[in-house]
PDB file of C-alpha atoms in Angstrom:
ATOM      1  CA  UNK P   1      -8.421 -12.807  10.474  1.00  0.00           C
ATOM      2  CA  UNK P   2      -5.835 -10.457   9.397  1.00  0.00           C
ATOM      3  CA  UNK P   3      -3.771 -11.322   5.313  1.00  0.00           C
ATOM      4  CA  UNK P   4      -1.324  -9.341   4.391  1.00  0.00           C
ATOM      5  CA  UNK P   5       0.639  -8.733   1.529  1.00  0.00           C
ATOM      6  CA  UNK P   6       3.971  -6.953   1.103  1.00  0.00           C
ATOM      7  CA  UNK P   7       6.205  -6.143  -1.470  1.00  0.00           C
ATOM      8  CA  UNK P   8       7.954  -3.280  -3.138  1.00  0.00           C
ATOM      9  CA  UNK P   9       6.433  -0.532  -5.316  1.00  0.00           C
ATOM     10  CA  UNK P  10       4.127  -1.639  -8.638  1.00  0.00           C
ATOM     11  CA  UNK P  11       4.484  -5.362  -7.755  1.00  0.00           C
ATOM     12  CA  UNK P  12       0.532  -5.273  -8.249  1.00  0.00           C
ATOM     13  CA  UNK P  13      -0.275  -5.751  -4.562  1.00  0.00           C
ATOM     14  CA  UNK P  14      -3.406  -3.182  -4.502  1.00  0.00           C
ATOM     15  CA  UNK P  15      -5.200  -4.767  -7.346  1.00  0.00           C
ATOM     16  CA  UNK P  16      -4.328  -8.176  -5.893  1.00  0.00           C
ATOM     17  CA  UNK P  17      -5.081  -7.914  -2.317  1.00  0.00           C
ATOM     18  CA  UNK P  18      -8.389  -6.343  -4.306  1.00  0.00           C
ATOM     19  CA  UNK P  19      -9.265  -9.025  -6.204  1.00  0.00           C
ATOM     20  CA  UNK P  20      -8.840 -11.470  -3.137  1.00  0.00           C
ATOM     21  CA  UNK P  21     -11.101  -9.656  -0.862  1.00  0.00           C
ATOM     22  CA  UNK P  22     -13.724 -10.429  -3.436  1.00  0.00           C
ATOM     23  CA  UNK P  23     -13.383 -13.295  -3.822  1.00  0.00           C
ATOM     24  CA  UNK P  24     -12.157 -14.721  -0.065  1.00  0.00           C
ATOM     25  CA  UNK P  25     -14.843 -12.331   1.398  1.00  0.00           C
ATOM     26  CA  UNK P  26     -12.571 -10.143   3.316  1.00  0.00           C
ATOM     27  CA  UNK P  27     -12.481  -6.506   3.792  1.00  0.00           C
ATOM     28  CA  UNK P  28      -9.262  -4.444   1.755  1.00  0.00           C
ATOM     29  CA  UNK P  29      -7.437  -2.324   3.741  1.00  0.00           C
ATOM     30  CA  UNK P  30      -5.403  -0.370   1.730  1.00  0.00           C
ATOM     31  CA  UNK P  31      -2.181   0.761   4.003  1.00  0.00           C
ATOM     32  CA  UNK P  32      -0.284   2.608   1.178  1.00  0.00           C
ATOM     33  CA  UNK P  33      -3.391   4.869   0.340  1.00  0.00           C
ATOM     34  CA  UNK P  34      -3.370   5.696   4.008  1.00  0.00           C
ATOM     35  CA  UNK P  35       0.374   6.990   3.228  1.00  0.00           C
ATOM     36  CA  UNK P  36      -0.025   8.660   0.160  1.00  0.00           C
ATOM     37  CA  UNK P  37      -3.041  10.555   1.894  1.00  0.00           C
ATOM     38  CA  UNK P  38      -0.697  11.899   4.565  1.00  0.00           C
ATOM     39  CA  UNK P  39       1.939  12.380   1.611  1.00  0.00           C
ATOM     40  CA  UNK P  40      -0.941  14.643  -0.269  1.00  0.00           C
ATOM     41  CA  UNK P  41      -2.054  16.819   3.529  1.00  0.00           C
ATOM     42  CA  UNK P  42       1.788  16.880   4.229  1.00  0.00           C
ATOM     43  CA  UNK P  43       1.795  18.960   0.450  1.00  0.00           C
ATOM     44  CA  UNK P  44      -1.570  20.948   0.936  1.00  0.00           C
ATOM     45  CA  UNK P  45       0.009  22.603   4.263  1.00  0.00           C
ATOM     46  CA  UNK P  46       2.905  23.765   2.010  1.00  0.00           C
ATOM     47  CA  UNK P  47       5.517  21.160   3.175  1.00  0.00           C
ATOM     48  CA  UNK P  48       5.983  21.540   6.670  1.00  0.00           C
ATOM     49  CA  UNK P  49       8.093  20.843   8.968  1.00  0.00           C
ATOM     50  CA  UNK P  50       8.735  17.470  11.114  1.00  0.00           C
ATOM     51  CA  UNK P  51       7.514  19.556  14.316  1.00  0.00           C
ATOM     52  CA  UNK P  52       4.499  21.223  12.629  1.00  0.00           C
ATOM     53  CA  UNK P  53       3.312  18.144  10.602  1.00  0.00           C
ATOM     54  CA  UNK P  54       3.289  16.305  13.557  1.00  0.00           C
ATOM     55  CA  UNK P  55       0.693  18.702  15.265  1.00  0.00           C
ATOM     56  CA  UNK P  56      -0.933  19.291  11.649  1.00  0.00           C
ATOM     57  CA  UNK P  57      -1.737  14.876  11.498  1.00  0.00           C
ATOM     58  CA  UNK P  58      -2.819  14.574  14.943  1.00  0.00           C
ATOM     59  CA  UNK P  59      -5.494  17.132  14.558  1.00  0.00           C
ATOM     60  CA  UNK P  60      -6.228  16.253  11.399  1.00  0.00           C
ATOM     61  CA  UNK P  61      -9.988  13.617  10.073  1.00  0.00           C
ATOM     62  CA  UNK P  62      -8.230  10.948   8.036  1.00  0.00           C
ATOM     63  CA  UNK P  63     -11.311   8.525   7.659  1.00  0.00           C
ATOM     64  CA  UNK P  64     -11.570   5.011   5.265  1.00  0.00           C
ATOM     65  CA  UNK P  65     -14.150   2.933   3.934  1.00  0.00           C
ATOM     66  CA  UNK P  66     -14.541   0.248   1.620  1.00  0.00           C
ATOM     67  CA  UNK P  67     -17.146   0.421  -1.240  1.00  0.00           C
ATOM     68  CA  UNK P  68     -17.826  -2.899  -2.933  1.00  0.00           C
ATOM     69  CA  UNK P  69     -14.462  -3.871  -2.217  1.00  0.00           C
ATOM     70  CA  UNK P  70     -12.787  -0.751  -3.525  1.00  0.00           C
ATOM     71  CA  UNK P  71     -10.825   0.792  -0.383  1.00  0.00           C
ATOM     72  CA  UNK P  72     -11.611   5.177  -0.449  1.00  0.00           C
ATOM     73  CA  UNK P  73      -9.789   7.873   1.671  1.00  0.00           C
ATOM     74  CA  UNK P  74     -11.098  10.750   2.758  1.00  0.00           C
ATOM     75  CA  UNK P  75      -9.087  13.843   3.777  1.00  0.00           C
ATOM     76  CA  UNK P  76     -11.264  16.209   6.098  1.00  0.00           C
ATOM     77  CA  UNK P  77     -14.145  14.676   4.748  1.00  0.00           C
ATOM     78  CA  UNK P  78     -13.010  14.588   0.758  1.00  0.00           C
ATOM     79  CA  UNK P  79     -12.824  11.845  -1.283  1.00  0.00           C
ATOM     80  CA  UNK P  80      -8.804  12.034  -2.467  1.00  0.00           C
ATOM     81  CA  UNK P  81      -8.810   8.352  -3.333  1.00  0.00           C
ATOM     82  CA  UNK P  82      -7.817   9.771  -6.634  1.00  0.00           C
ATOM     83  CA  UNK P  83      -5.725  12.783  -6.027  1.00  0.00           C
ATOM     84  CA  UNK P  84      -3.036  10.244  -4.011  1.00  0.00           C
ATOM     85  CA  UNK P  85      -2.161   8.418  -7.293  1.00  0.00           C
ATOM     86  CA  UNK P  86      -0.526  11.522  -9.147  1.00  0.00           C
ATOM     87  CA  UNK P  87       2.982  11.503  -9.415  1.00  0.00           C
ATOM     88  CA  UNK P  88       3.639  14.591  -7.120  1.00  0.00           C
ATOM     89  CA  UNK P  89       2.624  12.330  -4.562  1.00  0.00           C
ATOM     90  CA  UNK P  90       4.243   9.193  -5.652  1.00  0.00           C
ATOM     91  CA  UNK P  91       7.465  11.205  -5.348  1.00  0.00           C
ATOM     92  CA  UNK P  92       6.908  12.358  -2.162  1.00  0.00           C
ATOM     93  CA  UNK P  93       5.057   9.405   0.153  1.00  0.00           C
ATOM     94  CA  UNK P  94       8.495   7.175   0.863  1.00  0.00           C
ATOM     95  CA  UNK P  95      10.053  10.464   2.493  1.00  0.00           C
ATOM     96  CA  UNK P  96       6.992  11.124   4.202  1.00  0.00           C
ATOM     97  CA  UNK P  97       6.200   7.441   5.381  1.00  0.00           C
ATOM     98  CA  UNK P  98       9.826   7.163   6.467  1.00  0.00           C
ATOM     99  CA  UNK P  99       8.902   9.452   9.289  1.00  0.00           C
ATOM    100  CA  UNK P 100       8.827   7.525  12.680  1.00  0.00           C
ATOM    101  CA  UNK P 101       5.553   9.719  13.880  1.00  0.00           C
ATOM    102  CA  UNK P 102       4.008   9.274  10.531  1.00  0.00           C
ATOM    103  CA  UNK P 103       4.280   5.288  10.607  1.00  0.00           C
ATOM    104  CA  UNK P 104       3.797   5.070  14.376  1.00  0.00           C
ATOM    105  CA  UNK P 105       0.335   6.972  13.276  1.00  0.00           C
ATOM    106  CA  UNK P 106      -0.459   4.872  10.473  1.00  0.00           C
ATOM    107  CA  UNK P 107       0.494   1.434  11.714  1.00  0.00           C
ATOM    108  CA  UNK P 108      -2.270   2.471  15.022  1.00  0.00           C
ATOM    109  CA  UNK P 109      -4.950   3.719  12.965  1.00  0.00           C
ATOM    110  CA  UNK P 110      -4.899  -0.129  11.073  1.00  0.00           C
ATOM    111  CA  UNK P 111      -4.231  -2.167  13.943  1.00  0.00           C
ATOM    112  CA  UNK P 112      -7.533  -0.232  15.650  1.00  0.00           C
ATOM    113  CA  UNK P 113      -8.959  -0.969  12.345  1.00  0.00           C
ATOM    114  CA  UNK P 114      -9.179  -4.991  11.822  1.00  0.00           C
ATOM    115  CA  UNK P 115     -10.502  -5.201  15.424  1.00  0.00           C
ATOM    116  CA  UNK P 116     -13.615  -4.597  13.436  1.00  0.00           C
ATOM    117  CA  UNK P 117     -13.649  -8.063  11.130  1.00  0.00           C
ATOM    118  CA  UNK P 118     -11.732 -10.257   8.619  1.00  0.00           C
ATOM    119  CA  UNK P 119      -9.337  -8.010   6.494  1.00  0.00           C
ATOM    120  CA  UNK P 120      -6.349  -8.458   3.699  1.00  0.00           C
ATOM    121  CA  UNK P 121      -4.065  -5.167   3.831  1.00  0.00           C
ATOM    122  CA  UNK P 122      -1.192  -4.752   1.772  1.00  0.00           C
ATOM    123  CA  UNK P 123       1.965  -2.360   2.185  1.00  0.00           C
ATOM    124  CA  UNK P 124       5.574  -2.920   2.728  1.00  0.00           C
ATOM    125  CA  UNK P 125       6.035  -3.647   6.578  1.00  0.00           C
ATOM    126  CA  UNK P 126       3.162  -5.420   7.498  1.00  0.00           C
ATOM    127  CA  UNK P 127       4.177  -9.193   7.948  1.00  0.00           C
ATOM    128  CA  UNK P 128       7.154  -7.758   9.474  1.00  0.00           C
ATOM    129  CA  UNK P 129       6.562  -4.734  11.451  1.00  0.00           C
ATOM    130  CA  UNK P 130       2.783  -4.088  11.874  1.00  0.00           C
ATOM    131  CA  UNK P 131       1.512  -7.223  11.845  1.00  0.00           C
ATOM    132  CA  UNK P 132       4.056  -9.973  12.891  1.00  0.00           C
ATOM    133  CA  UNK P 133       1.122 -12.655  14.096  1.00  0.00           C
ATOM    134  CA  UNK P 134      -0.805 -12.153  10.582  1.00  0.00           C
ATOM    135  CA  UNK P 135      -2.853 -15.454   9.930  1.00  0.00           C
ATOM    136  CA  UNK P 136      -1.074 -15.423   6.569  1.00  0.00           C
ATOM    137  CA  UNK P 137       1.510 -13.458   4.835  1.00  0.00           C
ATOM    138  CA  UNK P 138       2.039 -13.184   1.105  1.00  0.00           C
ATOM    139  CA  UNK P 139       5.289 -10.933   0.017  1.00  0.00           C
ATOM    140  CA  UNK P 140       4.766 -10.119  -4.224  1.00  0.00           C
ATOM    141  CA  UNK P 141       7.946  -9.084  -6.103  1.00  0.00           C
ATOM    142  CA  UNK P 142       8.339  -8.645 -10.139  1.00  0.00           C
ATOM    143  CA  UNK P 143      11.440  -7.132 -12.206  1.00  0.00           C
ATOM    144  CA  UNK P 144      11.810  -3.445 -12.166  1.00  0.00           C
ATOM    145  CA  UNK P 145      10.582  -3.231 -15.541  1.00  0.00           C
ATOM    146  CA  UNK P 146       7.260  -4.551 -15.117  1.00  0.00           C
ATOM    147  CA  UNK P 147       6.544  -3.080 -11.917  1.00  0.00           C
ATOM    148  CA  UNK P 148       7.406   0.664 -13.926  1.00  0.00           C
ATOM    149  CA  UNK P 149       5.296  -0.392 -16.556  1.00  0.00           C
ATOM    150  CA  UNK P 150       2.368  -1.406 -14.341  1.00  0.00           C
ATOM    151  CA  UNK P 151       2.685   1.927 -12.100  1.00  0.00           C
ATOM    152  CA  UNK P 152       3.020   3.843 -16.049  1.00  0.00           C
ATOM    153  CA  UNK P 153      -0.678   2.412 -16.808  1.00  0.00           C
ATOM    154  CA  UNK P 154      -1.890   2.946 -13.231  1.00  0.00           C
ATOM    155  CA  UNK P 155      -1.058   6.458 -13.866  1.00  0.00           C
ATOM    156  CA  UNK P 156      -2.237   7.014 -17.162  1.00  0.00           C
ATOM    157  CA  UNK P 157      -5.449   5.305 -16.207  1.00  0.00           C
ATOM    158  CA  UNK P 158      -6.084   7.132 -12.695  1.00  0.00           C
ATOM    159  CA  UNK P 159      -4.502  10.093 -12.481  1.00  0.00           C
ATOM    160  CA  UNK P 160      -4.549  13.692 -13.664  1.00  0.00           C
ATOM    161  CA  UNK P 161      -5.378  14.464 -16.907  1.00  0.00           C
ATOM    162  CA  UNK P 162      -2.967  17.329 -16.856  1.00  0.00           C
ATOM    163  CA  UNK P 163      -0.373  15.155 -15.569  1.00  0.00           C
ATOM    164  CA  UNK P 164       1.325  12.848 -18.375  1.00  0.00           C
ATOM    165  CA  UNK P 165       4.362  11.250 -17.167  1.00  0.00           C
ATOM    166  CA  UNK P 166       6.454   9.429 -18.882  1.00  0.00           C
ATOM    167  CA  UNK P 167       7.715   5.290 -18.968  1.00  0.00           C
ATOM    168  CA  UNK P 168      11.130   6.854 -18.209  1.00  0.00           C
ATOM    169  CA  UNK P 169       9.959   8.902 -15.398  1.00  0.00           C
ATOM    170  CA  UNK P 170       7.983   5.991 -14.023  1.00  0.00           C
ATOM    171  CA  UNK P 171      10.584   3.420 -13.888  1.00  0.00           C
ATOM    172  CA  UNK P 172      13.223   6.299 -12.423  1.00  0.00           C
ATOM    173  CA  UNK P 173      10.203   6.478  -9.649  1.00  0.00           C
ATOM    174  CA  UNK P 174      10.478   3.097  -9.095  1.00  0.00           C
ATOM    175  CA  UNK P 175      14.352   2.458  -8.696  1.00  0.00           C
ATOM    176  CA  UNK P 176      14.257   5.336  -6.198  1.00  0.00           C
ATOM    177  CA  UNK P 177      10.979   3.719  -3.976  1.00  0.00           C
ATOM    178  CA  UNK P 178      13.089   0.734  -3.812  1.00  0.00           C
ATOM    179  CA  UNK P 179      16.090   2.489  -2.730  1.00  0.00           C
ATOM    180  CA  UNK P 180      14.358   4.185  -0.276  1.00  0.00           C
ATOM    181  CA  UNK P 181      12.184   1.779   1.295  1.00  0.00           C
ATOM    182  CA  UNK P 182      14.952  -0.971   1.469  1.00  0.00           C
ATOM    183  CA  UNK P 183      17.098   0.916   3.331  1.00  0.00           C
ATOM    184  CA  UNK P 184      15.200   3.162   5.648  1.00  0.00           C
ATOM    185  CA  UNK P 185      16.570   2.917   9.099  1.00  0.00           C
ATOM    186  CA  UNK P 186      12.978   2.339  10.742  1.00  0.00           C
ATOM    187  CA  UNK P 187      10.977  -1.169   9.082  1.00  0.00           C
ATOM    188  CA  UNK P 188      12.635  -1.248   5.714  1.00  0.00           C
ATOM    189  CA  UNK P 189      11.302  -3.343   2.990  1.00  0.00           C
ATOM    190  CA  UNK P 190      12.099  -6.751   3.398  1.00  0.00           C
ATOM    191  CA  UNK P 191      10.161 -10.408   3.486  1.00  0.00           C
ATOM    192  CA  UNK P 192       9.079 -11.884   6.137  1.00  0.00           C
ATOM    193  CA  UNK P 193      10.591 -15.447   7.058  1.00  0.00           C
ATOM    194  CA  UNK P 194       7.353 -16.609   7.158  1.00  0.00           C
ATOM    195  CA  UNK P 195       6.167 -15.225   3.873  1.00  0.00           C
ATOM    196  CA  UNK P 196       5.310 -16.814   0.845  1.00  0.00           C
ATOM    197  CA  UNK P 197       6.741 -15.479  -2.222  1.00  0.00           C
ATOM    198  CA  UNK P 198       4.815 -15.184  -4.891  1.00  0.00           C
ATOM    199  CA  UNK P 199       7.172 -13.810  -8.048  1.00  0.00           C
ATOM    200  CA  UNK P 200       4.717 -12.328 -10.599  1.00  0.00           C
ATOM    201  CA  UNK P 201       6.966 -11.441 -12.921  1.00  0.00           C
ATOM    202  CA  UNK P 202       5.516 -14.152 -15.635  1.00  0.00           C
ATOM    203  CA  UNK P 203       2.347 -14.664 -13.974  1.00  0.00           C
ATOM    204  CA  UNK P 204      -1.205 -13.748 -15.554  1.00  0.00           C
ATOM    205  CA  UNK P 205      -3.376 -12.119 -12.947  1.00  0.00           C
ATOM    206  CA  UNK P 206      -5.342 -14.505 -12.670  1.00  0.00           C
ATOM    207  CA  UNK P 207      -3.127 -16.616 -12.169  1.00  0.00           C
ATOM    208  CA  UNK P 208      -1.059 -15.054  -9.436  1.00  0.00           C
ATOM    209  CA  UNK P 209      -5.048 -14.684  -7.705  1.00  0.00           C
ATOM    210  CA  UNK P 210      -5.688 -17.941  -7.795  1.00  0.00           C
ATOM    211  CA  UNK P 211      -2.502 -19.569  -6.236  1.00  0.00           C
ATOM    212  CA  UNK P 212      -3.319 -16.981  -3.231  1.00  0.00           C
ATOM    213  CA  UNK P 213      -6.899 -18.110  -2.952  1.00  0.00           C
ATOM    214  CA  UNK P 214      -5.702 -22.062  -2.765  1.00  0.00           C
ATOM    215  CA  UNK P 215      -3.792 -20.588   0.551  1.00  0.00           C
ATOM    216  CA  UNK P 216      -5.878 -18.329   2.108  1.00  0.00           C
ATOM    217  CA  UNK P 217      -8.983 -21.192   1.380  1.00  0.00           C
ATOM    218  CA  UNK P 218      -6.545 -23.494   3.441  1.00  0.00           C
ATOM    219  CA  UNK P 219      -5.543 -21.057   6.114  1.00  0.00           C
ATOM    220  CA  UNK P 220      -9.403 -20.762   6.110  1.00  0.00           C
ATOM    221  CA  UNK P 221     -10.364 -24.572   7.027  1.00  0.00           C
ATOM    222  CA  UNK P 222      -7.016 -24.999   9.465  1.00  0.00           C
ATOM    223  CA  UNK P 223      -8.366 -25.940  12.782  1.00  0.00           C
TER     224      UNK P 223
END
């Protein structure tokens, strides 16, 4: 079984898809940590070129696992789970995952991946692009303002201590992911038809986990 959930920057999909594998049993596969992982190697080899990045990622060990439901990347064997979240990378990964060789790679790497069991992924293209026969497909939106404000405690929370960025900076970072994923030329942002909407915008999260549990609990017991 493959769940997916789409939707645009700091409309909580990590944490949710999170919270679901718990409690669905499923296995989180993270697809925007996979991208900001490239985003950070694509930065630590000093911004390369399209031609030299593409030789750099093909040679490169990007490697995942999930620990107690919490999805880790590892970079050549380091745990950067927490170096992806800084806003150096935030600013950089929609350029980077814009790249046709760079989603061609990442789109692979997950569809070799849930050969392996019963996974809920979230991202941006997933129900659309990646995974177009998902069992079920969720697609999470909120107003600009709370998904800035989310992302702003994500980052204060996670990231580097001598990084403080501001609300401002954080919402500015979210106008400009939404510009750029909605209108990239190759799988922009967009909902599925066959998506359910769930609008969190003035939803507790529990409450936005437990109206996605009632579906993927009847999904579950659908002959």
């Amino acid at each position: 079984m493959i769940i997916v959930i789409d939707g645009p920057a700091g409309s909580g999909k990590s944490s949710t898809a999170k919270a679901l594998a718990s409690r669905c049993n499923l296995t989180f596969l993270d697809s925007g940590a996979i991208y900001r992982a490239i985003a950070l190697l694509w930065l630590q080899s000093d911004r390369p070129d399209d031609k030299q990045f593409t030789n750099i990622l093909s040679a490169v060990d990007i490697t995942t696992h999930a620990v107690d439901h919490q999805f880790r990347v590892f970079l050549r064997g380091e745990d950067v789970s927490n170096q992806i979240r800084t806003p150096i990378v935030a600013g950089c990964v929609s350029d980077i995952a814009k790249k046709p060789f760079v989603r061609e790679f990442v789109n692979q790497y997950m569809r070799d991946l849930v050969q392996q069991g019963a996974f809920i992924a979230d991202g941006r293209d997933l129900g659309t692009a990646v995974f177009p026969n998902a069992d079920l497909k969720f697609y999470m939106d909120a107003s600009v303002e709370e998904r800035a404000r989310r992302r702003y405690q994500e980052l204060t929370q996670s990231g580097s201590e001598d990084v403080k960025p501001s609300f401002e900076d954080v919402l500015e970072n979210v106008r400009q992911r939404d510009h750029t994923d909605s209108h990239r030329e190759m799988d922009p942002l967009k909902k599925a038809d066959d998506a359910i909407l769930i609008d969190t915008t003035s939803l507790s999260f529990e409450e936005q986990i437990q109206i996605m549990a009632d579906h993927i609990e009847k999904q579950k017991h659908q002959p």
